[in-house]
PDB file of C-alpha atoms in Angstrom:
ATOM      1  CA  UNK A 250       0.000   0.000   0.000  1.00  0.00           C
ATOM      2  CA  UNK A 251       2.901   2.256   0.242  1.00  0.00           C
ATOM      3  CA  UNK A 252       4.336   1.843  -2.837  1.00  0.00           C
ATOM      4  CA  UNK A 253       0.730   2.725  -4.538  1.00  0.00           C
ATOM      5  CA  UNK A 254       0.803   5.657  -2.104  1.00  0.00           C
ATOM      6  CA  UNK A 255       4.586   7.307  -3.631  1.00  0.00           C
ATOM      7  CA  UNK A 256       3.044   6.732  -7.319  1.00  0.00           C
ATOM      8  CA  UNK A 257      -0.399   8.766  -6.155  1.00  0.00           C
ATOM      9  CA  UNK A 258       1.977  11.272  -4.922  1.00  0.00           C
ATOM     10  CA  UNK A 259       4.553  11.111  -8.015  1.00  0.00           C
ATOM     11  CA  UNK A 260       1.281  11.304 -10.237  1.00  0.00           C
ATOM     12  CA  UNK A 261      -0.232  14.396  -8.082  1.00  0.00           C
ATOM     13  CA  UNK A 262       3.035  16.022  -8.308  1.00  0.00           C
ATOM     14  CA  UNK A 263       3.248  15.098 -11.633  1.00  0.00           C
ATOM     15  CA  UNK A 264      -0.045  16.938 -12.827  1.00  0.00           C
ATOM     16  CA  UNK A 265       0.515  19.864 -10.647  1.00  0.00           C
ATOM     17  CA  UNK A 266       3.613  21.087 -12.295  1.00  0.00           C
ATOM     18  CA  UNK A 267       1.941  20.414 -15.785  1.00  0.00           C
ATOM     19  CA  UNK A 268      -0.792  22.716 -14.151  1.00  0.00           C
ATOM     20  CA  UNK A 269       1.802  25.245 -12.665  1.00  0.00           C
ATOM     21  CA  UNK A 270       3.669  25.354 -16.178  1.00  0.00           C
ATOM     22  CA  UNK A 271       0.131  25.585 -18.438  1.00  0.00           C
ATOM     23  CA  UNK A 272      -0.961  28.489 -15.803  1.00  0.00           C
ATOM     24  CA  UNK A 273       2.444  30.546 -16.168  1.00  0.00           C
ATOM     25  CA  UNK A 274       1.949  29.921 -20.316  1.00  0.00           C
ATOM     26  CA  UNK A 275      -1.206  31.381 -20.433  1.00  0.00           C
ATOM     27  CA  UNK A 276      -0.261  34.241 -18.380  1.00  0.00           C
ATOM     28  CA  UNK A 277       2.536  34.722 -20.425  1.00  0.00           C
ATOM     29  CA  UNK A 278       1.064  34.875 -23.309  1.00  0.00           C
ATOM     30  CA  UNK A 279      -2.019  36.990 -22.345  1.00  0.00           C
ATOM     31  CA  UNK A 280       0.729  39.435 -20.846  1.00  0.00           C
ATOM     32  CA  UNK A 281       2.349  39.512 -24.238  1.00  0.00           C
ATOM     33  CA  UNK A 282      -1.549  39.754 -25.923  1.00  0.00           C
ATOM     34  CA  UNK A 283      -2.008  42.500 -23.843  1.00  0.00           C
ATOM     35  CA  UNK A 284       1.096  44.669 -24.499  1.00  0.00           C
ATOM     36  CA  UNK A 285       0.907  44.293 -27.976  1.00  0.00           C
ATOM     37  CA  UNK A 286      -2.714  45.715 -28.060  1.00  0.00           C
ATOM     38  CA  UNK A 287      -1.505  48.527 -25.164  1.00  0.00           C
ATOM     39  CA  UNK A 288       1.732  48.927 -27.795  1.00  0.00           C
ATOM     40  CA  UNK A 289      -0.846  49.446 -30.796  1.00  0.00           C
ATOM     41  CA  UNK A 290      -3.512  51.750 -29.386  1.00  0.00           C
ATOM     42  CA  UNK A 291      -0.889  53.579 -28.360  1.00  0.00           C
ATOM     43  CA  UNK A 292       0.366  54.213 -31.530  1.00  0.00           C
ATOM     44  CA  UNK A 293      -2.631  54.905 -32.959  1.00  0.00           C
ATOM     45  CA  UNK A 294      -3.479  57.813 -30.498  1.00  0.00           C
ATOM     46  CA  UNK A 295      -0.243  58.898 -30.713  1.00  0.00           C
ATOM     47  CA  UNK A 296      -0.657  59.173 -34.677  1.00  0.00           C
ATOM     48  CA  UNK A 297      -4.477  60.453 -34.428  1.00  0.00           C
ATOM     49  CA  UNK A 298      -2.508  63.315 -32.104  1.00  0.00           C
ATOM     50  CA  UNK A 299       0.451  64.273 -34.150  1.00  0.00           C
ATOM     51  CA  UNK A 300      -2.226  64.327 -36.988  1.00  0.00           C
ATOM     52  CA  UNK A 301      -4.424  66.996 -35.466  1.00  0.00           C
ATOM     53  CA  UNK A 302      -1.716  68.659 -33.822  1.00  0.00           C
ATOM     54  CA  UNK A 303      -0.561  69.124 -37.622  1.00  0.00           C
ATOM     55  CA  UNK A 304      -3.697  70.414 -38.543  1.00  0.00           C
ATOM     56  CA  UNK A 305      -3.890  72.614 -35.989  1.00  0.00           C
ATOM     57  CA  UNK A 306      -0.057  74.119 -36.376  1.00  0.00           C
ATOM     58  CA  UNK A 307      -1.009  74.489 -40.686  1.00  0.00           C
ATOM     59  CA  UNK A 308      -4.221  76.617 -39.781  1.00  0.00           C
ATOM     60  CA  UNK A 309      -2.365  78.600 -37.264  1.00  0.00           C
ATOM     61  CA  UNK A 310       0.566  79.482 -39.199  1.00  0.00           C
ATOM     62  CA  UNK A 311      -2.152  80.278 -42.389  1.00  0.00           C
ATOM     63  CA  UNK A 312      -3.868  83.028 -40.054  1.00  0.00           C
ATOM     64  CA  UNK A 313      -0.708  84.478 -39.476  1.00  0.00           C
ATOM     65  CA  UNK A 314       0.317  84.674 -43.130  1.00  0.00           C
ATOM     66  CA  UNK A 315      -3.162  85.864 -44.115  1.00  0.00           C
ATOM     67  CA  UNK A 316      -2.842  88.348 -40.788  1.00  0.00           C
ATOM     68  CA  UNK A 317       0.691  89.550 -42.298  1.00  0.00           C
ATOM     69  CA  UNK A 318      -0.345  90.095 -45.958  1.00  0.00           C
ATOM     70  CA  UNK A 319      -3.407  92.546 -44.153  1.00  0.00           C
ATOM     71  CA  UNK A 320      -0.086  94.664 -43.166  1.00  0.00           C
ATOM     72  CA  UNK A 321       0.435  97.898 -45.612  1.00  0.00           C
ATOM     73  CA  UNK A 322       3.375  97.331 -47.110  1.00  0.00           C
ATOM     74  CA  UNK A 323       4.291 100.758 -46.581  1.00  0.00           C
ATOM     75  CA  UNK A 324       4.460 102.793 -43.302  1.00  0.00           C
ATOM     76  CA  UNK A 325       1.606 105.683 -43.199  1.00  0.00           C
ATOM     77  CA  UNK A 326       3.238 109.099 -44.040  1.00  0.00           C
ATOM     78  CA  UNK A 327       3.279 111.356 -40.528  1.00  0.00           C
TER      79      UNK A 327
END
């Protein structure tokens, strides 16, 4: 009876490091999932920014050349 008691515990052993090592795979890899989606909407957000910010800097510096042109070119006579 002891000898069928060592291979229960060899066998329970057995299937909890197989459990252990499935456990720390899928954790792994949903780690990994879940950086590469983090990595990706952050690019995204970051290229949705520089976009606008682009947009806005274009319109800006158009008001100012319209706002220039607006200028007499020559000073008003005193």
């Amino acid at each position: 009876m002891n000898e069928c008691n060592e291979k229960m515990l060899e066998l329970s052993q057995a299937f909890e490091k197989i459990a252990r090592d499935s456990a720390q795979n899928m954790i792994a890899s949903a780690t990994d999932e879940g950086n590469k989606n983090l990595e990706e909407r952050a690019a995204e957000i970051s290229s949705h920014f520089t976009d606008q910010l682009e947009g806005h800097v274009r319109s800006y510096l158009e008001f100012i050349g319209e706002s220039i042109k607006e200028f007499p070119k020559k000073p008003p006579a005193a």
